[in-house]
Amino acid sequence: LDANSPFSATPLSPRTMLIVSWNVAGWDATLKYIRQHYKSLEAFLDRHSVDVLCLQEVKVTRQRLGADAAGFGAHAAGWDSFWSTSASKKGFNGVTTFARKGLSTGACAHCLKDAKMDAEGRCLLTHHGAFSIFNVYAHSTSDDPDGSKQAHKLEFLHLLRTRMQELRAAGQSIVLCGDL
């Protein structure tokens, strides 16, 4: 590409933060691929200069996180990881955010302030000082003859919008990423 093209590669400045969003459609297969090609999750993240990695559709249960988190890559050296799992449909949905140590100040998996929606494991809020990230895996509306899936998705998006507005009103900058 021409150096003046808006699509030409530009090196990242020291103050640039790279946030990557990826629907992995299952953490196990993704981690296996990463380990085959990069040897470790840490090597993958370093190779691509990632600062924050937001994953959707990880399909990990809370029980597995408690029993074998290190064994399936839930923790990476030099990284904080935050997980929101589905309590309503075990092994479905789920979002995860990995952030380089020192870049996050906290996280919340009950960020929509709605017990039913939060139990689905579709939204994770992480705080990073001057800004916060909503990592979202929104509902599919395929195969929806009666419109109930669409109505559920719209309810979810309304709650998400309300929560984002609350944080913005409190002076927080917001990044929204995910599979919407």
CSV table of N, CA and C in Angstrom, one decimal, residues 51 90 94 149 151 157:
chain,number,residue,atom,x,y,z
A,51,ASP,N,-2.8,-5.2,24.5
A,51,ASP,CA,-2.9,-4.7,25.9
A,51,ASP,C,-4.1,-5.2,26.7
A,90,LYS,N,-25.4,-23.6,31.4
A,90,LYS,CA,-24.1,-24.1,31.7
A,90,LYS,C,-23.3,-24.4,30.4
A,94,GLY,N,-20.7,-16.7,27.7
A,94,GLY,CA,-19.4,-16.4,28.5
A,94,GLY,C,-18.6,-15.4,27.8
A,149,LYS,N,-36.9,-14.0,20.7
A,149,LYS,CA,-35.4,-13.8,20.8
A,149,LYS,C,-35.1,-12.3,20.5
A,151,ALA,N,-37.0,-9.7,21.1
A,151,ALA,CA,-37.5,-8.9,22.2
A,151,ALA,C,-36.5,-9.1,23.4
A,157,LEU,N,-30.0,-5.0,25.2
A,157,LEU,CA,-29.4,-3.8,24.7
A,157,LEU,C,-29.8,-2.6,25.4
